Amino acid sequence: MYRQFPWYCRIGKAAGSISTFALVACLLAGCSSGPGSPFSAFNPTHQLLDSAQAMKQAASVPAAVPRELDKRPQPPYIVEPGDVLLVLPADVDSPVRLPGDQPVMPDGTIQLGKYGRLQVAGKTVDDIEAAVKAQVDVKDAGVFTVRVVTRQSKVYYVIGEVNAPGAYQLSGRETVLDAILAAGGLTERASRDNIILDRPSAPDSCRTVLPVCWSEIVQLGDTSTNYQMATGDRVYVPSRTFWEELCHKRQCPCGSRPQTACPIPAASGGCGVVVEGASLTGPWIPPAPKQ
């Protein structure tokens, strides 16, 4: 028997249908628009510029870029404002007495007590030692040693979807993996396939934007994009977009390359199984145990 619903129930059902249609329309709008589109149903906090995305996709990483297994020594340290120096006579019997730790002031100088101020910014430690000897013109002063006790001027930056974004002191051994872990790791909203490392460049020069394949670095030990950090490097972690999440899975440049497992020798008397040339592109099914 036909049942007549009250008018407010009919209105509620109609409103529900409209809401469902609106939701589907929003989802389709998010799928049909690219990242950063004003019509997207999800607005990410940290977005890649179109130019940065294009450079990332087209990047061919030169072999000369140092990586985790091919780290290079850093060039001689150049002292800059923010560093702290310790200047001492090499001879403990020297008549010269200098102040303790010397911060390099914004004007690039340090204080040598009664011997005046000395310009040190832009110089190496060897250059500063020679300059101190020339300025402290005292008989039997001997040579001087200069040590950088605090290195504040050489930093790299981790920006975007990390738990502690900011500037971090560079010691010279850090890689992209070290940098992201120092910044507290990735957030849940991070786009793991779109991380980039960009290097500072002059306004009229070309740009260096390198792709970072995070999943391959941490899960496969792939060092091809685990670059050694340099002064001024920026690691940028964009947000995962609604369009990326539901409609298009971005592929990291090195992610489509076949990954082959190394042979793992079985331990004597153990339960290890030798797996030679096992492909990591698909699931590995262990062999049945011997009867």
PDB file of C-alpha atoms in Angstrom:
ATOM      1  CA  MET A   1       0.000   0.000   0.000  1.00  0.00           C
ATOM      2  CA  TYR A   2       1.273   3.416  -0.906  1.00  0.00           C
ATOM      3  CA  ARG A   3       2.330   5.378   2.127  1.00  0.00           C
ATOM      4  CA  GLN A   4       2.279   9.165   2.128  1.00  0.00           C
ATOM      5  CA  PHE A   5       5.369  10.654   3.870  1.00  0.00           C
ATOM      6  CA  PRO A   6       5.023  13.926   5.754  1.00  0.00           C
ATOM      7  CA  TRP A   7       6.144  17.036   3.874  1.00  0.00           C
ATOM      8  CA  TYR A   8       9.231  17.520   6.059  1.00  0.00           C
ATOM      9  CA  CYS A   9      10.410  13.969   5.298  1.00  0.00           C
ATOM     10  CA  ARG A  10      10.076  14.588   1.566  1.00  0.00           C
ATOM     11  CA  ILE A  11      12.084  17.821   1.914  1.00  0.00           C
ATOM     12  CA  GLY A  12      14.732  15.998   3.979  1.00  0.00           C
ATOM     13  CA  LYS A  13      15.088  13.252   1.362  1.00  0.00           C
ATOM     14  CA  ALA A  14      15.383  15.845  -1.407  1.00  0.00           C
ATOM     15  CA  ALA A  15      17.999  17.765   0.562  1.00  0.00           C
ATOM     16  CA  GLY A  16      19.922  14.539   1.133  1.00  0.00           C
ATOM     17  CA  SER A  17      19.918  13.832  -2.596  1.00  0.00           C
ATOM     18  CA  ILE A  18      21.153  17.358  -3.321  1.00  0.00           C
ATOM     19  CA  SER A  19      23.895  17.004  -0.692  1.00  0.00           C
ATOM     20  CA  THR A  20      25.013  13.707  -2.174  1.00  0.00           C
ATOM     21  CA  PHE A  21      25.062  15.220  -5.658  1.00  0.00           C
ATOM     22  CA  ALA A  22      27.042  18.222  -4.376  1.00  0.00           C
ATOM     23  CA  LEU A  23      29.568  15.945  -2.690  1.00  0.00           C
ATOM     24  CA  VAL A  24      30.052  13.923  -5.881  1.00  0.00           C
ATOM     25  CA  ALA A  25      30.409  17.154  -7.862  1.00  0.00           C
ATOM     26  CA  CYS A  26      33.060  18.396  -5.443  1.00  0.00           C
ATOM     27  CA  LEU A  27      34.970  15.131  -5.730  1.00  0.00           C
ATOM     28  CA  LEU A  28      34.819  15.276  -9.507  1.00  0.00           C
ATOM     29  CA  ALA A  29      35.942  18.888  -9.450  1.00  0.00           C
ATOM     30  CA  GLY A  30      38.892  17.923  -7.296  1.00  0.00           C
ATOM     31  CA  CYS A  31      39.773  15.110  -9.693  1.00  0.00           C
ATOM     32  CA  SER A  32      39.417  17.195 -12.806  1.00  0.00           C
ATOM     33  CA  SER A  33      41.587  19.999 -11.489  1.00  0.00           C
ATOM     34  CA  GLY A  34      45.302  19.811 -10.935  1.00  0.00           C
ATOM     35  CA  PRO A  35      47.273  20.491  -7.784  1.00  0.00           C
ATOM     36  CA  GLY A  36      46.774  23.960  -6.458  1.00  0.00           C
ATOM     37  CA  SER A  37      43.627  24.573  -8.498  1.00  0.00           C
ATOM     38  CA  PRO A  38      41.169  26.967  -6.805  1.00  0.00           C
ATOM     39  CA  PHE A  39      38.427  24.426  -7.550  1.00  0.00           C
ATOM     40  CA  SER A  40      40.109  21.614  -5.618  1.00  0.00           C
ATOM     41  CA  ALA A  41      38.160  20.179  -2.693  1.00  0.00           C
ATOM     42  CA  PHE A  42      41.342  20.167  -0.610  1.00  0.00           C
ATOM     43  CA  ASN A  43      43.691  23.111  -0.264  1.00  0.00           C
ATOM     44  CA  PRO A  44      47.216  21.970   0.693  1.00  0.00           C
ATOM     45  CA  THR A  45      49.267  24.194   2.964  1.00  0.00           C
ATOM     46  CA  HIS A  46      52.562  23.697   1.141  1.00  0.00           C
ATOM     47  CA  GLN A  47      52.362  23.536  -2.656  1.00  0.00           C
ATOM     48  CA  LEU A  48      55.049  23.086  -5.282  1.00  0.00           C
ATOM     49  CA  LEU A  49      55.363  25.879  -7.819  1.00  0.00           C
ATOM     50  CA  ASP A  50      54.548  24.806 -11.350  1.00  0.00           C
ATOM     51  CA  SER A  51      58.114  25.658 -12.355  1.00  0.00           C
ATOM     52  CA  ALA A  52      59.552  23.614  -9.471  1.00  0.00           C
ATOM     53  CA  GLN A  53      57.342  20.663 -10.394  1.00  0.00           C
ATOM     54  CA  ALA A  54      58.451  20.872 -14.030  1.00  0.00           C
ATOM     55  CA  MET A  55      62.134  21.036 -13.063  1.00  0.00           C
ATOM     56  CA  LYS A  56      61.696  18.099 -10.692  1.00  0.00           C
ATOM     57  CA  GLN A  57      60.068  15.936 -13.351  1.00  0.00           C
ATOM     58  CA  ALA A  58      62.670  16.833 -15.989  1.00  0.00           C
ATOM     59  CA  ALA A  59      65.690  16.607 -13.692  1.00  0.00           C
ATOM     60  CA  SER A  60      68.500  14.286 -14.675  1.00  0.00           C
ATOM     61  CA  VAL A  61      70.711  14.008 -11.616  1.00  0.00           C
ATOM     62  CA  PRO A  62      74.361  14.494 -12.635  1.00  0.00           C
ATOM     63  CA  ALA A  63      76.804  11.867 -11.450  1.00  0.00           C
ATOM     64  CA  ALA A  64      78.943  14.587  -9.864  1.00  0.00           C
ATOM     65  CA  VAL A  65      76.351  15.291  -7.159  1.00  0.00           C
ATOM     66  CA  PRO A  66      77.710  13.760  -3.906  1.00  0.00           C
ATOM     67  CA  ARG A  67      75.488  11.147  -2.283  1.00  0.00           C
ATOM     68  CA  GLU A  68      75.405   9.016   0.847  1.00  0.00           C
ATOM     69  CA  LEU A  69      77.996   6.508  -0.391  1.00  0.00           C
ATOM     70  CA  ASP A  70      80.112   9.112  -2.183  1.00  0.00           C
ATOM     71  CA  LYS A  71      80.446  11.996   0.254  1.00  0.00           C
ATOM     72  CA  ARG A  72      82.960  14.698  -0.558  1.00  0.00           C
ATOM     73  CA  PRO A  73      85.076  16.767   1.841  1.00  0.00           C
ATOM     74  CA  GLN A  74      83.736  20.269   2.259  1.00  0.00           C
ATOM     75  CA  PRO A  75      85.835  23.202   0.979  1.00  0.00           C
ATOM     76  CA  PRO A  76      87.919  25.135   3.543  1.00  0.00           C
ATOM     77  CA  TYR A  77      85.637  26.693   6.138  1.00  0.00           C
ATOM     78  CA  ILE A  78      84.971  30.377   5.540  1.00  0.00           C
ATOM     79  CA  VAL A  79      84.326  32.296   8.756  1.00  0.00           C
ATOM     80  CA  GLU A  80      81.248  34.509   8.748  1.00  0.00           C
ATOM     81  CA  PRO A  81      79.256  36.561  11.289  1.00  0.00           C
ATOM     82  CA  GLY A  82      77.632  34.302  13.877  1.00  0.00           C
ATOM     83  CA  ASP A  83      80.610  31.972  14.229  1.00  0.00           C
ATOM     84  CA  VAL A  84      82.602  31.863  17.463  1.00  0.00           C
ATOM     85  CA  LEU A  85      86.412  31.626  17.389  1.00  0.00           C
ATOM     86  CA  LEU A  86      88.991  30.683  19.984  1.00  0.00           C
ATOM     87  CA  VAL A  87      92.302  32.487  19.392  1.00  0.00           C
ATOM     88  CA  LEU A  88      95.283  31.346  21.482  1.00  0.00           C
ATOM     89  CA  PRO A  89      99.079  31.598  21.318  1.00  0.00           C
ATOM     90  CA  ALA A  90     100.547  28.255  20.320  1.00  0.00           C
ATOM     91  CA  ASP A  91     103.261  28.659  22.956  1.00  0.00           C
ATOM     92  CA  VAL A  92     101.974  28.505  26.538  1.00  0.00           C
ATOM     93  CA  ASP A  93     104.880  30.744  27.595  1.00  0.00           C
ATOM     94  CA  SER A  94     103.893  33.485  25.153  1.00  0.00           C
ATOM     95  CA  PRO A  95     103.611  36.954  26.722  1.00  0.00           C
ATOM     96  CA  VAL A  96     100.408  37.567  24.771  1.00  0.00           C
ATOM     97  CA  ARG A  97      97.086  37.126  26.549  1.00  0.00           C
ATOM     98  CA  LEU A  98      93.921  37.286  24.480  1.00  0.00           C
ATOM     99  CA  PRO A  99      90.223  37.207  25.435  1.00  0.00           C
ATOM    100  CA  GLY A 100      88.442  33.842  25.436  1.00  0.00           C
ATOM    101  CA  ASP A 101      85.830  32.808  22.896  1.00  0.00           C
ATOM    102  CA  GLN A 102      85.340  35.522  20.304  1.00  0.00           C
ATOM    103  CA  PRO A 103      81.987  35.811  18.498  1.00  0.00           C
ATOM    104  CA  VAL A 104      82.279  37.179  14.987  1.00  0.00           C
ATOM    105  CA  MET A 105      80.286  40.400  15.050  1.00  0.00           C
ATOM    106  CA  PRO A 106      77.857  41.480  12.306  1.00  0.00           C
ATOM    107  CA  ASP A 107      80.593  43.727  10.895  1.00  0.00           C
ATOM    108  CA  GLY A 108      82.829  40.650  10.506  1.00  0.00           C
ATOM    109  CA  THR A 109      85.340  41.485  13.248  1.00  0.00           C
ATOM    110  CA  ILE A 110      86.545  39.909  16.497  1.00  0.00           C
ATOM    111  CA  GLN A 111      87.964  41.629  19.581  1.00  0.00           C
ATOM    112  CA  LEU A 112      91.624  41.005  20.406  1.00  0.00           C
ATOM    113  CA  GLY A 113      91.605  43.040  23.604  1.00  0.00           C
ATOM    114  CA  LYS A 114      94.246  45.775  23.691  1.00  0.00           C
ATOM    115  CA  TYR A 115      95.392  44.719  20.224  1.00  0.00           C
ATOM    116  CA  GLY A 116      92.201  46.044  18.672  1.00  0.00           C
ATOM    117  CA  ARG A 117      89.627  44.532  16.355  1.00  0.00           C
ATOM    118  CA  LEU A 118      90.460  42.220  13.488  1.00  0.00           C
ATOM    119  CA  GLN A 119      88.450  41.641  10.304  1.00  0.00           C
ATOM    120  CA  VAL A 120      87.931  37.880   9.938  1.00  0.00           C
ATOM    121  CA  ALA A 121      84.732  37.449   7.887  1.00  0.00           C
ATOM    122  CA  GLY A 122      85.349  35.839   4.527  1.00  0.00           C
ATOM    123  CA  LYS A 123      88.658  34.310   5.616  1.00  0.00           C
ATOM    124  CA  THR A 124      89.781  30.761   6.329  1.00  0.00           C
ATOM    125  CA  VAL A 125      91.308  29.683   9.642  1.00  0.00           C
ATOM    126  CA  ASP A 126      94.798  29.757   8.129  1.00  0.00           C
ATOM    127  CA  ASP A 127      94.234  33.303   6.866  1.00  0.00           C
ATOM    128  CA  ILE A 128      93.046  34.430  10.317  1.00  0.00           C
ATOM    129  CA  GLU A 129      96.061  32.898  12.066  1.00  0.00           C
ATOM    130  CA  ALA A 130      98.376  34.870   9.783  1.00  0.00           C
ATOM    131  CA  ALA A 131      96.327  38.059  10.295  1.00  0.00           C
ATOM    132  CA  VAL A 132      96.447  37.701  14.107  1.00  0.00           C
ATOM    133  CA  LYS A 133     100.227  37.296  14.041  1.00  0.00           C
ATOM    134  CA  ALA A 134     100.548  40.403  11.879  1.00  0.00           C
ATOM    135  CA  GLN A 135      98.310  42.489  14.164  1.00  0.00           C
ATOM    136  CA  VAL A 136      99.728  41.315  17.510  1.00  0.00           C
ATOM    137  CA  ASP A 137     103.183  42.781  16.972  1.00  0.00           C
ATOM    138  CA  VAL A 138     104.805  41.665  20.212  1.00  0.00           C
ATOM    139  CA  LYS A 139     108.308  40.309  20.706  1.00  0.00           C
ATOM    140  CA  ASP A 140     108.412  36.549  21.242  1.00  0.00           C
ATOM    141  CA  ALA A 141     104.660  36.319  20.617  1.00  0.00           C
ATOM    142  CA  GLY A 142     105.172  33.258  18.441  1.00  0.00           C
ATOM    143  CA  VAL A 143     102.453  31.794  16.271  1.00  0.00           C
ATOM    144  CA  PHE A 144      98.743  31.655  17.019  1.00  0.00           C
ATOM    145  CA  THR A 145      96.118  28.954  16.648  1.00  0.00           C
ATOM    146  CA  VAL A 146      92.550  29.695  15.671  1.00  0.00           C
ATOM    147  CA  ARG A 147      89.725  27.235  16.218  1.00  0.00           C
ATOM    148  CA  VAL A 148      86.069  27.545  15.235  1.00  0.00           C
ATOM    149  CA  VAL A 149      84.237  26.505  18.401  1.00  0.00           C
ATOM    150  CA  THR A 150      80.701  27.338  17.229  1.00  0.00           C
ATOM    151  CA  ARG A 151      79.618  27.141  13.611  1.00  0.00           C
ATOM    152  CA  GLN A 152      76.458  29.168  13.218  1.00  0.00           C
ATOM    153  CA  SER A 153      76.903  30.576   9.732  1.00  0.00           C
ATOM    154  CA  LYS A 154      76.696  27.324   7.740  1.00  0.00           C
ATOM    155  CA  VAL A 155      73.129  26.032   7.743  1.00  0.00           C
ATOM    156  CA  TYR A 156      70.622  24.171   5.593  1.00  0.00           C
ATOM    157  CA  TYR A 157      66.833  24.486   5.651  1.00  0.00           C
ATOM    158  CA  VAL A 158      64.019  21.948   5.925  1.00  0.00           C
ATOM    159  CA  ILE A 159      60.658  23.447   4.999  1.00  0.00           C
ATOM    160  CA  GLY A 160      57.090  22.249   4.592  1.00  0.00           C
ATOM    161  CA  GLU A 161      55.432  19.107   5.915  1.00  0.00           C
ATOM    162  CA  VAL A 162      57.952  18.175   8.611  1.00  0.00           C
ATOM    163  CA  ASN A 163      57.395  18.251  12.350  1.00  0.00           C
ATOM    164  CA  ALA A 164      60.092  20.831  13.109  1.00  0.00           C
ATOM    165  CA  PRO A 165      60.779  23.028  10.068  1.00  0.00           C
ATOM    166  CA  GLY A 166      63.667  25.447  10.323  1.00  0.00           C
ATOM    167  CA  ALA A 167      67.373  26.093   9.800  1.00  0.00           C
ATOM    168  CA  TYR A 168      69.848  23.446  10.937  1.00  0.00           C
ATOM    169  CA  GLN A 169      73.571  23.656  11.478  1.00  0.00           C
ATOM    170  CA  LEU A 170      75.658  21.952   8.798  1.00  0.00           C
ATOM    171  CA  SER A 171      78.546  19.804   9.969  1.00  0.00           C
ATOM    172  CA  GLY A 172      79.439  18.552   6.483  1.00  0.00           C
ATOM    173  CA  ARG A 173      78.324  14.917   6.706  1.00  0.00           C
ATOM    174  CA  GLU A 174      74.527  15.290   6.503  1.00  0.00           C
ATOM    175  CA  THR A 175      72.410  13.779   3.751  1.00  0.00           C
ATOM    176  CA  VAL A 176      68.766  14.404   2.856  1.00  0.00           C
ATOM    177  CA  LEU A 177      67.821  11.549   5.198  1.00  0.00           C
ATOM    178  CA  ASP A 178      69.714  13.187   8.071  1.00  0.00           C
ATOM    179  CA  ALA A 179      68.139  16.552   7.300  1.00  0.00           C
ATOM    180  CA  ILE A 180      64.546  15.306   7.366  1.00  0.00           C
ATOM    181  CA  LEU A 181      65.120  13.263  10.526  1.00  0.00           C
ATOM    182  CA  ALA A 182      66.729  16.299  12.201  1.00  0.00           C
ATOM    183  CA  ALA A 183      63.527  18.190  11.401  1.00  0.00           C
ATOM    184  CA  GLY A 184      61.427  15.606  13.239  1.00  0.00           C
ATOM    185  CA  GLY A 185      60.464  13.488  10.239  1.00  0.00           C
ATOM    186  CA  LEU A 186      57.558  13.842   7.817  1.00  0.00           C
ATOM    187  CA  THR A 187      54.035  14.707   8.891  1.00  0.00           C
ATOM    188  CA  GLU A 188      51.018  12.615   7.932  1.00  0.00           C
ATOM    189  CA  ARG A 189      50.144  15.147   5.222  1.00  0.00           C
ATOM    190  CA  ALA A 190      53.543  14.984   3.508  1.00  0.00           C
ATOM    191  CA  SER A 191      53.723  14.115  -0.182  1.00  0.00           C
ATOM    192  CA  ARG A 192      56.499  11.523  -0.143  1.00  0.00           C
ATOM    193  CA  ASP A 193      56.747  11.409  -3.941  1.00  0.00           C
ATOM    194  CA  ASN A 194      57.216  15.154  -4.442  1.00  0.00           C
ATOM    195  CA  ILE A 195      60.048  16.077  -2.061  1.00  0.00           C
ATOM    196  CA  ILE A 196      62.730  18.232  -3.662  1.00  0.00           C
ATOM    197  CA  LEU A 197      66.188  19.528  -2.815  1.00  0.00           C
ATOM    198  CA  ASP A 198      66.962  22.925  -4.303  1.00  0.00           C
ATOM    199  CA  ARG A 199      70.319  24.658  -4.154  1.00  0.00           C
ATOM    200  CA  PRO A 200      70.826  28.428  -3.921  1.00  0.00           C
ATOM    201  CA  SER A 201      71.733  30.111  -7.184  1.00  0.00           C
ATOM    202  CA  ALA A 202      72.362  33.618  -8.460  1.00  0.00           C
ATOM    203  CA  PRO A 203      69.323  35.535  -9.801  1.00  0.00           C
ATOM    204  CA  ASP A 204      70.558  35.397 -13.404  1.00  0.00           C
ATOM    205  CA  SER A 205      71.732  31.767 -13.376  1.00  0.00           C
ATOM    206  CA  CYS A 206      69.989  28.440 -13.901  1.00  0.00           C
ATOM    207  CA  ARG A 207      68.231  26.634 -11.049  1.00  0.00           C
ATOM    208  CA  THR A 208      69.173  23.335  -9.415  1.00  0.00           C
ATOM    209  CA  VAL A 209      66.099  21.343  -8.339  1.00  0.00           C
ATOM    210  CA  LEU A 210      66.719  17.676  -7.521  1.00  0.00           C
ATOM    211  CA  PRO A 211      64.015  15.035  -6.890  1.00  0.00           C
ATOM    212  CA  VAL A 212      64.107  13.096  -3.620  1.00  0.00           C
ATOM    213  CA  CYS A 213      62.645   9.575  -3.602  1.00  0.00           C
ATOM    214  CA  TRP A 214      61.893   9.234   0.096  1.00  0.00           C
ATOM    215  CA  SER A 215      60.295   5.782   0.078  1.00  0.00           C
ATOM    216  CA  GLU A 216      63.189   4.313  -1.903  1.00  0.00           C
ATOM    217  CA  ILE A 217      65.711   5.876   0.491  1.00  0.00           C
ATOM    218  CA  VAL A 218      64.143   4.567   3.700  1.00  0.00           C
ATOM    219  CA  GLN A 219      62.675   1.254   2.516  1.00  0.00           C
ATOM    220  CA  LEU A 220      65.144   0.053  -0.130  1.00  0.00           C
ATOM    221  CA  GLY A 221      68.364   1.765   0.919  1.00  0.00           C
ATOM    222  CA  ASP A 222      68.509   3.433  -2.509  1.00  0.00           C
ATOM    223  CA  THR A 223      71.119   6.202  -2.236  1.00  0.00           C
ATOM    224  CA  SER A 224      70.650   7.656  -5.729  1.00  0.00           C
ATOM    225  CA  THR A 225      68.654  10.627  -4.378  1.00  0.00           C
ATOM    226  CA  ASN A 226      70.043  10.711  -0.832  1.00  0.00           C
ATOM    227  CA  TYR A 227      72.255  13.679  -1.639  1.00  0.00           C
ATOM    228  CA  GLN A 228      74.944  15.115   0.596  1.00  0.00           C
ATOM    229  CA  MET A 229      73.758  18.450   1.974  1.00  0.00           C
ATOM    230  CA  ALA A 230      75.619  21.671   1.215  1.00  0.00           C
ATOM    231  CA  THR A 231      75.474  25.148   2.720  1.00  0.00           C
ATOM    232  CA  GLY A 232      72.184  26.880   1.953  1.00  0.00           C
ATOM    233  CA  ASP A 233      70.390  23.776   0.629  1.00  0.00           C
ATOM    234  CA  ARG A 234      66.608  23.744   0.957  1.00  0.00           C
ATOM    235  CA  VAL A 235      64.724  20.486   1.439  1.00  0.00           C
ATOM    236  CA  TYR A 236      61.083  21.194   0.618  1.00  0.00           C
ATOM    237  CA  VAL A 237      58.334  18.740   1.553  1.00  0.00           C
ATOM    238  CA  PRO A 238      54.999  19.689  -0.076  1.00  0.00           C
ATOM    239  CA  SER A 239      51.585  18.748   1.213  1.00  0.00           C
ATOM    240  CA  ARG A 240      49.707  15.831  -0.280  1.00  0.00           C
ATOM    241  CA  THR A 241      46.901  17.232  -2.412  1.00  0.00           C
ATOM    242  CA  PHE A 242      43.359  15.928  -2.631  1.00  0.00           C
ATOM    243  CA  TRP A 243      43.831  15.487  -6.377  1.00  0.00           C
ATOM    244  CA  GLU A 244      47.043  13.546  -5.809  1.00  0.00           C
ATOM    245  CA  GLU A 245      45.473  11.390  -3.084  1.00  0.00           C
ATOM    246  CA  LEU A 246      42.377  10.264  -4.967  1.00  0.00           C
ATOM    247  CA  CYS A 247      42.915  10.767  -8.667  1.00  0.00           C
ATOM    248  CA  HIS A 248      46.564  10.560  -9.566  1.00  0.00           C
ATOM    249  CA  LYS A 249      49.452   8.824  -7.806  1.00  0.00           C
ATOM    250  CA  ARG A 250      52.604  10.731  -8.628  1.00  0.00           C
ATOM    251  CA  GLN A 251      55.573   8.538  -9.445  1.00  0.00           C
ATOM    252  CA  CYS A 252      59.001   9.472  -8.184  1.00  0.00           C
ATOM    253  CA  PRO A 253      61.582   9.511 -11.029  1.00  0.00           C
ATOM    254  CA  CYS A 254      63.574   6.654  -9.508  1.00  0.00           C
ATOM    255  CA  GLY A 255      60.531   4.779  -8.287  1.00  0.00           C
ATOM    256  CA  SER A 256      59.783   3.110 -11.621  1.00  0.00           C
ATOM    257  CA  ARG A 257      63.297   1.745 -11.996  1.00  0.00           C
ATOM    258  CA  PRO A 258      63.593  -1.989 -11.255  1.00  0.00           C
ATOM    259  CA  GLN A 259      65.089  -2.629  -7.834  1.00  0.00           C
ATOM    260  CA  THR A 260      67.001  -5.897  -7.455  1.00  0.00           C
ATOM    261  CA  ALA A 261      67.790  -7.514  -4.127  1.00  0.00           C
ATOM    262  CA  CYS A 262      71.368  -8.426  -3.282  1.00  0.00           C
ATOM    263  CA  PRO A 263      72.130 -12.120  -2.644  1.00  0.00           C
ATOM    264  CA  ILE A 264      71.788 -12.889   1.067  1.00  0.00           C
ATOM    265  CA  PRO A 265      73.917 -15.874   2.131  1.00  0.00           C
ATOM    266  CA  ALA A 266      72.321 -18.251   4.581  1.00  0.00           C
ATOM    267  CA  ALA A 267      73.954 -18.477   7.997  1.00  0.00           C
ATOM    268  CA  SER A 268      75.492 -21.830   8.812  1.00  0.00           C
ATOM    269  CA  GLY A 269      73.046 -23.893  10.810  1.00  0.00           C
ATOM    270  CA  GLY A 270      70.431 -21.136  10.663  1.00  0.00           C
ATOM    271  CA  CYS A 271      67.094 -20.792   8.947  1.00  0.00           C
ATOM    272  CA  GLY A 272      68.096 -18.187   6.370  1.00  0.00           C
ATOM    273  CA  VAL A 273      67.176 -18.744   2.732  1.00  0.00           C
ATOM    274  CA  VAL A 274      69.462 -17.651  -0.086  1.00  0.00           C
ATOM    275  CA  VAL A 275      67.495 -15.305  -2.339  1.00  0.00           C
ATOM    276  CA  GLU A 276      69.498 -14.389  -5.430  1.00  0.00           C
ATOM    277  CA  GLY A 277      68.240 -11.702  -7.771  1.00  0.00           C
ATOM    278  CA  ALA A 278      64.833 -11.491  -6.130  1.00  0.00           C
ATOM    279  CA  SER A 279      62.887  -8.639  -7.664  1.00  0.00           C
ATOM    280  CA  LEU A 280      61.563  -6.055  -5.252  1.00  0.00           C
ATOM    281  CA  THR A 281      58.994  -4.814  -7.740  1.00  0.00           C
ATOM    282  CA  GLY A 282      56.543  -7.501  -6.640  1.00  0.00           C
ATOM    283  CA  PRO A 283      55.779  -9.546  -3.527  1.00  0.00           C
ATOM    284  CA  TRP A 284      58.275 -12.252  -2.602  1.00  0.00           C
ATOM    285  CA  ILE A 285      56.762 -15.610  -1.702  1.00  0.00           C
ATOM    286  CA  PRO A 286      59.023 -17.709   0.535  1.00  0.00           C
ATOM    287  CA  PRO A 287      59.636 -21.307  -0.560  1.00  0.00           C
ATOM    288  CA  ALA A 288      57.853 -24.123   1.179  1.00  0.00           C
ATOM    289  CA  PRO A 289      59.856 -25.637   4.059  1.00  0.00           C
ATOM    290  CA  LYS A 290      61.727 -28.826   3.304  1.00  0.00           C
ATOM    291  CA  GLN A 291      60.132 -32.036   4.545  1.00  0.00           C
TER     292      GLN A 291
END
